[in-house]
Short mmCIF file of C-alpha atoms in Angstrom, two decimals:
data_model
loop_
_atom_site.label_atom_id
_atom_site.label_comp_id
_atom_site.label_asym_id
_atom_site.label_seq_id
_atom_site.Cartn_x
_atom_site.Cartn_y
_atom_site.Cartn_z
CA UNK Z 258 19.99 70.34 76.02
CA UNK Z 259 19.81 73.75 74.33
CA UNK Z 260 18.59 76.92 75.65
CA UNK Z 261 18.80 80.72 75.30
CA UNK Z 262 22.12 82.44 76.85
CA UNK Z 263 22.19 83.92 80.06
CA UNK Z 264 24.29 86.89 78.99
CA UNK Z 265 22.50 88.27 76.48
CA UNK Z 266 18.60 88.23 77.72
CA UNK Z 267 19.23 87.42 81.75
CA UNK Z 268 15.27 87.63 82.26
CA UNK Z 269 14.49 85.72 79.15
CA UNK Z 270 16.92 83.11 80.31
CA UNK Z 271 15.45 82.75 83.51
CA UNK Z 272 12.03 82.92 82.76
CA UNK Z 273 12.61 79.70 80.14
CA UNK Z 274 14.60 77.57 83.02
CA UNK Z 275 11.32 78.24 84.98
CA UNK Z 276 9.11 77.52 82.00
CA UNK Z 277 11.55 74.08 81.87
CA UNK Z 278 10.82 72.89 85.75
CA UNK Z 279 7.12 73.69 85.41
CA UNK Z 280 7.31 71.45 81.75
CA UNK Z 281 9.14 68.32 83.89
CA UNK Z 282 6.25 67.79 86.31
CA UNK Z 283 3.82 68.71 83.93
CA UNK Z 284 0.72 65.62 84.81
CA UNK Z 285 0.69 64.45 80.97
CA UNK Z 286 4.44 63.60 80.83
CA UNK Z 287 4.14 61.98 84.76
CA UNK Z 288 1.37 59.88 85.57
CA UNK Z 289 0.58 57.41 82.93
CA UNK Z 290 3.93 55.49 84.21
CA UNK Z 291 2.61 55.07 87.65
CA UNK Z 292 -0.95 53.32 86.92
CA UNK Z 293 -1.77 49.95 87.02
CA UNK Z 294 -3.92 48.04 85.26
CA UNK Z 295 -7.38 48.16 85.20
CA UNK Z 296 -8.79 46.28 88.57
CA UNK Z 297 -11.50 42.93 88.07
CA UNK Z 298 -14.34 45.62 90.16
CA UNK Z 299 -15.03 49.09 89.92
CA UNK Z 300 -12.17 52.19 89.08
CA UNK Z 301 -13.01 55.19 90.60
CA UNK Z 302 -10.67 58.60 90.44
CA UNK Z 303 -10.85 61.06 92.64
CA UNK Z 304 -8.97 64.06 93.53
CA UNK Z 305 -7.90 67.31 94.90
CA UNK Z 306 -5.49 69.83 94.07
CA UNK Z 307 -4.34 72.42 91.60
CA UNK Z 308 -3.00 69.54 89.54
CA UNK Z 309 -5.58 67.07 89.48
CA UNK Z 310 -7.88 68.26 86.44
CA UNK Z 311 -4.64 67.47 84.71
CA UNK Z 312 -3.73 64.71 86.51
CA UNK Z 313 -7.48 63.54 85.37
CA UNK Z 314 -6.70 64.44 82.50
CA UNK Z 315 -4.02 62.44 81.79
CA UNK Z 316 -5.52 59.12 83.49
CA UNK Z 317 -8.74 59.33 80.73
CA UNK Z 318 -5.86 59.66 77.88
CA UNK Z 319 -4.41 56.54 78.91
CA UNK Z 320 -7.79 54.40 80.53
CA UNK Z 321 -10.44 56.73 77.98
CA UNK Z 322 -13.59 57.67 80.04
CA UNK Z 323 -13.75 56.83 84.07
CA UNK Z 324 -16.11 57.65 86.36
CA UNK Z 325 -14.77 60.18 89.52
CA UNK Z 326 -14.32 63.32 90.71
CA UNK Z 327 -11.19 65.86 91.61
CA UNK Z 328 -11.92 68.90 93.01
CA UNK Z 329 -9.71 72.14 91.29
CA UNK Z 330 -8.71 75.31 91.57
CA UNK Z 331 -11.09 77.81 89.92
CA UNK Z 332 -9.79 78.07 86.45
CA UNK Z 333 -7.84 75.11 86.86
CA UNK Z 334 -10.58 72.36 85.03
CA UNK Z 335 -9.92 70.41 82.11
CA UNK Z 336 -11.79 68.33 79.78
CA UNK Z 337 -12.16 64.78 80.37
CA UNK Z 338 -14.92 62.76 79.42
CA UNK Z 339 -15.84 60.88 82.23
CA UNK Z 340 -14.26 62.29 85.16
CA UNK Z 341 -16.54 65.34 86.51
CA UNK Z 342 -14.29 68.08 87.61
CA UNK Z 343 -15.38 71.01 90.13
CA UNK Z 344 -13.30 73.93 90.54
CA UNK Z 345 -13.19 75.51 93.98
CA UNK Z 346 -11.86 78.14 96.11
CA UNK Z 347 -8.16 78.19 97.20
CA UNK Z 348 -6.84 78.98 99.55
CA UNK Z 349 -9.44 79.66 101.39
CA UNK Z 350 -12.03 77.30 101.24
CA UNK Z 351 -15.88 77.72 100.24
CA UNK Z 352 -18.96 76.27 99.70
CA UNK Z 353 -18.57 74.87 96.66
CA UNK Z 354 -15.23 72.94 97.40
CA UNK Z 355 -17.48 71.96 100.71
CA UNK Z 356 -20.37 70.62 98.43
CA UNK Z 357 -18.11 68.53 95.89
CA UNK Z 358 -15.69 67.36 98.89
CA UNK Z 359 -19.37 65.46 100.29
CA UNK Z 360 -19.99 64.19 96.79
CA UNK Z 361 -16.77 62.77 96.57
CA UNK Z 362 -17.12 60.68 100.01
CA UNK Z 363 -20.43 59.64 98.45
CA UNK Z 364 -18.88 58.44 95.56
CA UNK Z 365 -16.61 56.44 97.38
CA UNK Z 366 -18.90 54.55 99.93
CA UNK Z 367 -19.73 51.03 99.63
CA UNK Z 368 -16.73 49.95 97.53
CA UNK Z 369 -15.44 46.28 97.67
CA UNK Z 370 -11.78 44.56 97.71
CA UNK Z 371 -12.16 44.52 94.25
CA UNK Z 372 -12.72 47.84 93.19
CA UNK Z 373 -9.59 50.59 92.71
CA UNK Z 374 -9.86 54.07 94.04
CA UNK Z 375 -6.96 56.38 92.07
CA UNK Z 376 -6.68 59.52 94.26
CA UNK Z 377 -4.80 62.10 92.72
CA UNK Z 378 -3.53 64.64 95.02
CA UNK Z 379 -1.51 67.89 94.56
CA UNK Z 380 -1.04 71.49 96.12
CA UNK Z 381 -4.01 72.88 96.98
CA UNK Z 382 -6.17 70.34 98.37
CA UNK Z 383 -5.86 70.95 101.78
CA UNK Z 384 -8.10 74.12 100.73
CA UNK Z 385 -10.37 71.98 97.88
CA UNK Z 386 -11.68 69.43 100.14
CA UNK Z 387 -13.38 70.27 102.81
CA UNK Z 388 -14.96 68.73 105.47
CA UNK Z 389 -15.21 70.39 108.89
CA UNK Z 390 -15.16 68.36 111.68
CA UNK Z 391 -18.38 67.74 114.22
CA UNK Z 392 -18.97 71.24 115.45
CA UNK Z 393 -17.63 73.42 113.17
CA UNK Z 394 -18.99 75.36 110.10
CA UNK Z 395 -17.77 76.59 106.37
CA UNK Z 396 -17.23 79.93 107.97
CA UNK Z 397 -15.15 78.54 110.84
CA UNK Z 398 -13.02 76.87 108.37
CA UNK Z 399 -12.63 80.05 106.69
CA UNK Z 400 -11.91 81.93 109.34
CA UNK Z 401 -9.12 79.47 110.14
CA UNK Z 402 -7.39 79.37 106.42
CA UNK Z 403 -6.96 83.28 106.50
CA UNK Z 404 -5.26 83.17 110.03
CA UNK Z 405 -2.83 80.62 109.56
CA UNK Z 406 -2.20 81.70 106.31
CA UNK Z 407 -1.33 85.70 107.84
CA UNK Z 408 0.70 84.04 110.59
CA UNK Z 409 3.78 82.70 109.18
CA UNK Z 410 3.70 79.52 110.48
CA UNK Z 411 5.32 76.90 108.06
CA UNK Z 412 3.27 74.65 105.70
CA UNK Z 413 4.08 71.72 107.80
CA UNK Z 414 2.65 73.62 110.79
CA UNK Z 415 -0.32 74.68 109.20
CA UNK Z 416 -1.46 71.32 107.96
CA UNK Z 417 -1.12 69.70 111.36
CA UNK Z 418 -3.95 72.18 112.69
CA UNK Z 419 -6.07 71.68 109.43
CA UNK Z 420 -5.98 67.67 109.89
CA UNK Z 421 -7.85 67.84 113.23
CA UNK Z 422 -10.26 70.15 112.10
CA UNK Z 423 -11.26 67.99 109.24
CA UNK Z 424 -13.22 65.15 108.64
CA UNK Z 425 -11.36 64.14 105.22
CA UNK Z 426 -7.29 65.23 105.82
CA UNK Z 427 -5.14 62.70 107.86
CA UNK Z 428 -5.86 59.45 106.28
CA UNK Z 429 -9.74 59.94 106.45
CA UNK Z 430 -9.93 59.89 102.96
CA UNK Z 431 -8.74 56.53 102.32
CA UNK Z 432 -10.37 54.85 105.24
CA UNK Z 433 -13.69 56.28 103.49
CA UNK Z 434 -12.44 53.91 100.22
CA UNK Z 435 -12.32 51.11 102.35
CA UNK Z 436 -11.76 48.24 101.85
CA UNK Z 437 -11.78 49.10 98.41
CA UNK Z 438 -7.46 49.17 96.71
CA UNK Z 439 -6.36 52.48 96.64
CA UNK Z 440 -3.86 54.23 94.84
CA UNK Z 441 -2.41 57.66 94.97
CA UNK Z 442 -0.41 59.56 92.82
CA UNK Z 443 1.26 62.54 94.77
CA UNK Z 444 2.91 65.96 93.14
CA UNK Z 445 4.84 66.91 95.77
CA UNK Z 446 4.38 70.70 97.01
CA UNK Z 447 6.24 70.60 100.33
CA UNK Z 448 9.20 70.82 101.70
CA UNK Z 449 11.32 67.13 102.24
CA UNK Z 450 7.92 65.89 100.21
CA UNK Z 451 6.23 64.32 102.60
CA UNK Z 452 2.99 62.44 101.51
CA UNK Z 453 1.64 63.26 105.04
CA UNK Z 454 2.36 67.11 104.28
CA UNK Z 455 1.02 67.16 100.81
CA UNK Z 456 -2.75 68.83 100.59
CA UNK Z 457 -2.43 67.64 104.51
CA UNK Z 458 -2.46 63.93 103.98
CA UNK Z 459 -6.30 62.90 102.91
CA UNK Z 460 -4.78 59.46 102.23
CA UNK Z 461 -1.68 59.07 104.70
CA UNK Z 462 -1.77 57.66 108.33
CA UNK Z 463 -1.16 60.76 110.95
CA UNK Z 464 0.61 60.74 114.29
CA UNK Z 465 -0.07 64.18 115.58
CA UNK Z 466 -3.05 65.23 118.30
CA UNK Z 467 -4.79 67.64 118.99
CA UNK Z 468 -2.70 68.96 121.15
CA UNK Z 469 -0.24 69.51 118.99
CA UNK Z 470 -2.31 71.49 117.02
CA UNK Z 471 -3.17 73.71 120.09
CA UNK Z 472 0.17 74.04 120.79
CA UNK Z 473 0.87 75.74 116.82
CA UNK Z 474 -1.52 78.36 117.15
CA UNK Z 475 -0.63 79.51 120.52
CA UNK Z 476 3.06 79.36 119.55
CA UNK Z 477 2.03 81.50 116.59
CA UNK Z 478 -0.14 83.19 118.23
CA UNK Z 479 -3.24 82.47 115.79
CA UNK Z 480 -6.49 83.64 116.79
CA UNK Z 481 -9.70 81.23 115.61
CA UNK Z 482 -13.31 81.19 116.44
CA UNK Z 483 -14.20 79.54 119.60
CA UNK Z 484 -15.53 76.56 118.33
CA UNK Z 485 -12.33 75.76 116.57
CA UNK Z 486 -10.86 75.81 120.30
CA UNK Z 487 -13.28 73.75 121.19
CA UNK Z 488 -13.02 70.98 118.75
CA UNK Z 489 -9.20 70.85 119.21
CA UNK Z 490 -10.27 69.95 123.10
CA UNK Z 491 -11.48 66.58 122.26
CA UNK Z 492 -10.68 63.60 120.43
CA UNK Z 493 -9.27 63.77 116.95
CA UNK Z 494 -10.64 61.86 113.95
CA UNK Z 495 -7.47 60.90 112.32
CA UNK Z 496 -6.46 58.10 111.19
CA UNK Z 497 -3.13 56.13 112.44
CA UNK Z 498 -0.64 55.13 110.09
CA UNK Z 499 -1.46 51.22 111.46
CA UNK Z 500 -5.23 51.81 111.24
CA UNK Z 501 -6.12 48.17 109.15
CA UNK Z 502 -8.23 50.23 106.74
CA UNK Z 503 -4.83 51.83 105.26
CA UNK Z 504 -3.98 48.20 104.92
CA UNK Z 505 -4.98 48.81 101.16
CA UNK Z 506 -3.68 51.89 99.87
CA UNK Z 507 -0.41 52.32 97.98
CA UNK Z 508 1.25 55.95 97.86
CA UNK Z 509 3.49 57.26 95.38
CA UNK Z 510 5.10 60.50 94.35
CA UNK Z 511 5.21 61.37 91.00
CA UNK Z 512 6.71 64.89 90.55
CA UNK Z 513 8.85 66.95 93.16
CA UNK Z 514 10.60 69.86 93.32
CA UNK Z 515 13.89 68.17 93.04
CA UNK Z 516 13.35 67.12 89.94
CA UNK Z 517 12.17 70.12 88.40
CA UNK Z 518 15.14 71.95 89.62
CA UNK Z 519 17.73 68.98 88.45
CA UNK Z 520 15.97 70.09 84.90
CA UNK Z 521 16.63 73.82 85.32
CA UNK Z 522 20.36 73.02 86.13
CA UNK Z 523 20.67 70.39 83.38
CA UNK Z 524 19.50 73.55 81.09
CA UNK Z 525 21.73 75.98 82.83
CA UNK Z 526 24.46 74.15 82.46
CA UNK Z 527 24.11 73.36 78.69
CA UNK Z 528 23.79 77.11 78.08
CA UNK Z 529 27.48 77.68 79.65
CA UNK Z 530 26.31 78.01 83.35
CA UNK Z 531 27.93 76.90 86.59
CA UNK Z 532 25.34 75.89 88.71
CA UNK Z 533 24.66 75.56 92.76
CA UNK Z 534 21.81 73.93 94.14
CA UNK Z 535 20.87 75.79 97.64
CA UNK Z 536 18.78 73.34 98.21
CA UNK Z 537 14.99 72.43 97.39
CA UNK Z 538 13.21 72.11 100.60
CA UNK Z 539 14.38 75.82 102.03
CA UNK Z 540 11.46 77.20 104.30
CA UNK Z 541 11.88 80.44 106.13
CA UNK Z 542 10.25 83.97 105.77
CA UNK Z 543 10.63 85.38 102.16
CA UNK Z 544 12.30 88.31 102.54
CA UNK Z 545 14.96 86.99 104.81
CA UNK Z 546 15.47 84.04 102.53
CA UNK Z 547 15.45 86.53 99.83
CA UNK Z 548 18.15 88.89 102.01
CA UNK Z 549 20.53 86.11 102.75
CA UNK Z 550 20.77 84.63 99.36
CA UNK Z 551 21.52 88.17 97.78
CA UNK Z 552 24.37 88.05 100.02
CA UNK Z 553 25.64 84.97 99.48
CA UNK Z 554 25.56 85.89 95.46
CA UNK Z 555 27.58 89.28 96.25
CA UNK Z 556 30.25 86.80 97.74
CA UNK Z 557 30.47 85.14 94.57
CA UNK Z 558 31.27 88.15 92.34
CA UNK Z 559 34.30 88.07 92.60
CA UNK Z 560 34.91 84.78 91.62
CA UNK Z 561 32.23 85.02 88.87
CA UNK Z 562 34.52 88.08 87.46
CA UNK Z 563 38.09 85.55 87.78
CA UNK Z 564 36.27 82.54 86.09
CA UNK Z 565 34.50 84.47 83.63
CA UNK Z 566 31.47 81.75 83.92
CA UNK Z 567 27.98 83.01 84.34
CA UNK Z 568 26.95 81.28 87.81
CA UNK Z 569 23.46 80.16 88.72
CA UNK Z 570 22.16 79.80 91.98
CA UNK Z 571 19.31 77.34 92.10
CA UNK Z 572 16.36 76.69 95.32
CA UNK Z 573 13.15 75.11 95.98
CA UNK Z 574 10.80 75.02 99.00
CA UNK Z 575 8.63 77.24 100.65
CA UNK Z 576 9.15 80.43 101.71
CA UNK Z 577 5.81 82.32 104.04
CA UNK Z 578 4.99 85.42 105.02
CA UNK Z 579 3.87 87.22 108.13
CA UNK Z 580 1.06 90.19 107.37
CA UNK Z 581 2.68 93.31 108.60
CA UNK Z 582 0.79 95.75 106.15
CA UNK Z 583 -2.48 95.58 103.91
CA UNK Z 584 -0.43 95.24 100.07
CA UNK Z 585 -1.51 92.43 97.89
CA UNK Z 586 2.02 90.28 97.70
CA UNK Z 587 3.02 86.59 98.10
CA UNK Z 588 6.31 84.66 99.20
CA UNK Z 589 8.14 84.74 95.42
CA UNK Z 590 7.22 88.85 94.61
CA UNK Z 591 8.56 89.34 98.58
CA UNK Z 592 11.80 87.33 98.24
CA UNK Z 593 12.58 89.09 94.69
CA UNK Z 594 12.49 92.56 96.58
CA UNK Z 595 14.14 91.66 99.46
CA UNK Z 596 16.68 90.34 97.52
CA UNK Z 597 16.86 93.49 95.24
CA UNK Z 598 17.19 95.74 97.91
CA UNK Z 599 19.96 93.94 99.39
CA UNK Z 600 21.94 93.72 96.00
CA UNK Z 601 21.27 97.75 95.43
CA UNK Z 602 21.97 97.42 91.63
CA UNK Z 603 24.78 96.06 91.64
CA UNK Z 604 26.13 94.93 88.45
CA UNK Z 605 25.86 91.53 86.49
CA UNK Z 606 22.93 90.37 89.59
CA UNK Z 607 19.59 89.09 88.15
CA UNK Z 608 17.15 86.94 90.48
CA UNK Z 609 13.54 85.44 89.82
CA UNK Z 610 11.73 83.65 91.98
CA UNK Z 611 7.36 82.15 91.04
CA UNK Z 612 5.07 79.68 92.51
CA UNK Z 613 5.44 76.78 89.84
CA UNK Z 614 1.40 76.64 90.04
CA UNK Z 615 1.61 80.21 88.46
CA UNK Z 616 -0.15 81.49 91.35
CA UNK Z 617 1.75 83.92 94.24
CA UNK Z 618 -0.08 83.91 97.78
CA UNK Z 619 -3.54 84.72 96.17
CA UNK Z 620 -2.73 86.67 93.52
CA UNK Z 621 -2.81 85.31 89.68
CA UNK Z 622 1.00 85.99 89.12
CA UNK Z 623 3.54 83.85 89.39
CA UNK Z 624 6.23 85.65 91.12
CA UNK Z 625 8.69 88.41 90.07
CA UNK Z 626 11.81 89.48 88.54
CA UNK Z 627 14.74 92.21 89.21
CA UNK Z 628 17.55 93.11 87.60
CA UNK Z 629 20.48 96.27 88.39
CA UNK Z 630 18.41 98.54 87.00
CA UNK Z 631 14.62 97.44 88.71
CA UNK Z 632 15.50 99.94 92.29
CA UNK Z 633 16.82 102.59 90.24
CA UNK Z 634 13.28 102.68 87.75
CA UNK Z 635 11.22 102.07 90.91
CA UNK Z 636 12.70 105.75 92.44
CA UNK Z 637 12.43 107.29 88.93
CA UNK Z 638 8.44 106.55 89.23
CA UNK Z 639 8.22 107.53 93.09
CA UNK Z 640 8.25 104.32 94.08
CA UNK Z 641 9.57 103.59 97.82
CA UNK Z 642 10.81 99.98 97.46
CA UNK Z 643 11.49 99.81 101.13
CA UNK Z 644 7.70 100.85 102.23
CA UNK Z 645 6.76 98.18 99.56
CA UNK Z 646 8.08 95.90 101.09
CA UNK Z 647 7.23 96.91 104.68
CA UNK Z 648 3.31 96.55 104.06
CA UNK Z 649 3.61 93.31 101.56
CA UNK Z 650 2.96 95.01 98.54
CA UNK Z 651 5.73 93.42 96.58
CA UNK Z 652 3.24 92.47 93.63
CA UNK Z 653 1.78 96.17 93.20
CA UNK Z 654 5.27 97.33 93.13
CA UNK Z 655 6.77 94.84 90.59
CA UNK Z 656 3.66 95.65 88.84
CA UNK Z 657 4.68 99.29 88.15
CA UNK Z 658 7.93 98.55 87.71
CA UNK Z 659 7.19 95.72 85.00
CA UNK Z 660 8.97 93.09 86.77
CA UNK Z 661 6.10 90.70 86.90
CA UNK Z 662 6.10 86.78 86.06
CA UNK Z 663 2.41 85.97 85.03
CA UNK Z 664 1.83 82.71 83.37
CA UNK Z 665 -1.96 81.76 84.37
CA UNK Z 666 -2.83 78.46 85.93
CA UNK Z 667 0.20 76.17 84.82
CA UNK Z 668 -1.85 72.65 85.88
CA UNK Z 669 1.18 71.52 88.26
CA UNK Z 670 2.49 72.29 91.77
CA UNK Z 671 6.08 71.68 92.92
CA UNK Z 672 6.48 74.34 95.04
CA UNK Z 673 8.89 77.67 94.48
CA UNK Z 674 11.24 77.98 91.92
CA UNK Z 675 14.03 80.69 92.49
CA UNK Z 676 17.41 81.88 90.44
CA UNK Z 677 20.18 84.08 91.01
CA UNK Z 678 22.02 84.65 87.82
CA UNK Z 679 25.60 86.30 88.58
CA UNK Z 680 27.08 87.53 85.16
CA UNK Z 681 31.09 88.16 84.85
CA UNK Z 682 31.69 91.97 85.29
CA UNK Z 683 32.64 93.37 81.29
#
């Protein structure tokens, strides 16, 4: 498989094995493999997730028209003919991912054995569909998004707390299809891709209580409205992995990180790279993920220079961040500075790390890029790459230092895609 050198445009390299992983679990090339045919009753699709217009998408170019719903990321939609889709807030929900998330429970009430539901589920839904639990309101749910999303906690972490606040996450969702077939098609976001984790498990059997969730935000110490508090005090309406109404419902996973990262090294190594996989499940704050793997690359120059090989370093996950300051940056921008501070310019050291949804924390760029010479522009403009970092403003500052990755919705979600390139000293 061909592709540009690494030694003669690093960024350009980079930016095309990226381009590559986001291709691989691109919803057009994935999903027509995994449907069935159609059922004797009713087929109804339905969805949430940065993905699923796409995922839509592709179901109507292989079925033509159906009639269904997926809820989307705002500027996320695409055409299909008989598939409505709504685009919604993410990541923190609102009322329009509220109104369509009731719309889509109506649509799937009073459904029989022989009817299909086709649930097509990505990144993002825990945000898309929403339905707060007895007691609580929009705002509540808001209020809850922006605090666990500030705290730090991992994604797994998060999503426990968001299935007992909702009335749709943990398995709810396919108990409403009932006793209707259903069948979901996962692209895998998380870390170790579990179904339960991915947009918090609308259509997978849950274990955890309410206490547990307690237990998260105290440990992070999360601060919600009281009624929040108050509806993690009593009973949970989850649904158990052995509830009979998930007697029904097949799950499979379609696209995962893995995957798209075998696709970058399969590239990488056709264009004269060796390549290390660090692993595609790494979770962890950004900018000590970002600091350790720097480190672990300046151990390797050495070797690099003896071999005379270009080496790639290759890892997935999902990195967080805790709010210290009031800058507008996200997990990839913050793990490419930390990791350019720590490599100070040294020579033959390039590293890139974006969202594979082409969004960043909440801003519409990807993720970042650095090379030897990004710290040393940075101080020629007045820049203060350290304070950057300090107040999370990693995307204003690769902004001035044009080291942004910006690639507009991308219609697929496999979670972070970063690269070390080490180059052989000349």
């Amino acid at each position: 498989m061909a592709g540009l050198s690494p030694v003669t445009d690093p960024r350009a390299f980079l930016t095309d094995l990226f381009q590559r992983a986001v291709a691989a679990a691109d919803p057009m090339r994935v999903v027509a493999a995994h449907l069935p045919q159609r059922p004797k009753g009713r087929l109804v699709v339905i969805g949430a997730g940065k993905a699923s217009a796409r995922m839509a998408e592709a179901v109507e170019a292989h079925f033509g028209p159906c009639k269904g719903l997926v809820i989307t990321r705002y500027g996320y939609a695409r055409p299909c003919k008989g598939i409505e889709i709504v685009e919604a807030a993410h990541p923190v929900p609102d009322a329009a991912g509220l109104a369509a998330t009731r719309r889509l429970l109506d649509l799937v009430a009073g459904l029989g054995p022989d009817d299909l539901v086709i649930a097509l589920i990505s990144g993002g839904g825990s945000a898309l569909l929403c339905a707060p639990a007895d007691g609580l309101t929009l705002d509540d749910k808001m209020a809850v998004n922006r605090a666990l999303l500030a705290s730090g906690a991992p994604i797994g972490q998060m999503n426990v707390v968001r299935k007992h606040l909702s009335r749709v996450k943990g398995g709810q969702l396919a108990a409403a299809c009932h006793p209707a077939r259903l069948l979901t098609l996962l692209i895998s976001d998380v870390p170790g891709d579990d179904p339960g984790q991915i947009a918090s498990g609308p259509t997978v059997g849950e274990t955890g209580t309410p206490a547990d969730a307690r237990a998260i935000l105290d440990r992070f110490g999360i601060d919600v409205p009281p009624a929040v508090r108050v509806a993690l005090a009593g009973p949970s309406s989850v649904v158990a992995p052995d509830d009979q109404r998930l007697t029904g419902a097949e799950t499979r996973i379609i696209a995962a990180p893995s995957q798209s990262l075998a696709v970058a090294a399969e590239v990488a190594a056709a264009a004269g790279c060796e390549v290390r996989m660090l692993g595609d499940a790494l979770e962890g704050e950004a900018r000590e993920l970002g600091a350790a793997q720097a480190r672990y690359a300046l151990s390797l120059q050495a070797q690099v220079a003896a071999s005379g090989r270009p080496l790639l370093l290759l890892s997935g996950g999902e990195c967080t961040v805790t709010r210290r300051g009031d800058g507008v940056g996200g997990p990839n921008a913050e793990f490419v500075l930390a990791a350019a501070l720590t490599l100070d310019g040294s020579p033959g050291l390039h590293v890139l790390a974006c969202d594979t949804d082409g969004v960043d924390g909440a801003a519409e760029v990807a993720g970042a890029f650095a090379d030897p010479a990004t710290l040393t522009e940075a101080r020629r403009l007045g820049l203060d790459p350290e304070d950057s970092l300090a107040r999370n403003d990693a995307h204003t500052f690769f902004a001035n230092v044009e080291g942004q990755i910006v690639t507009g919705p991308t219609l697929t979600n496999v979670n972070d895609f970063r690269a070390i390139l080490i180059l052989p000293s000349r």
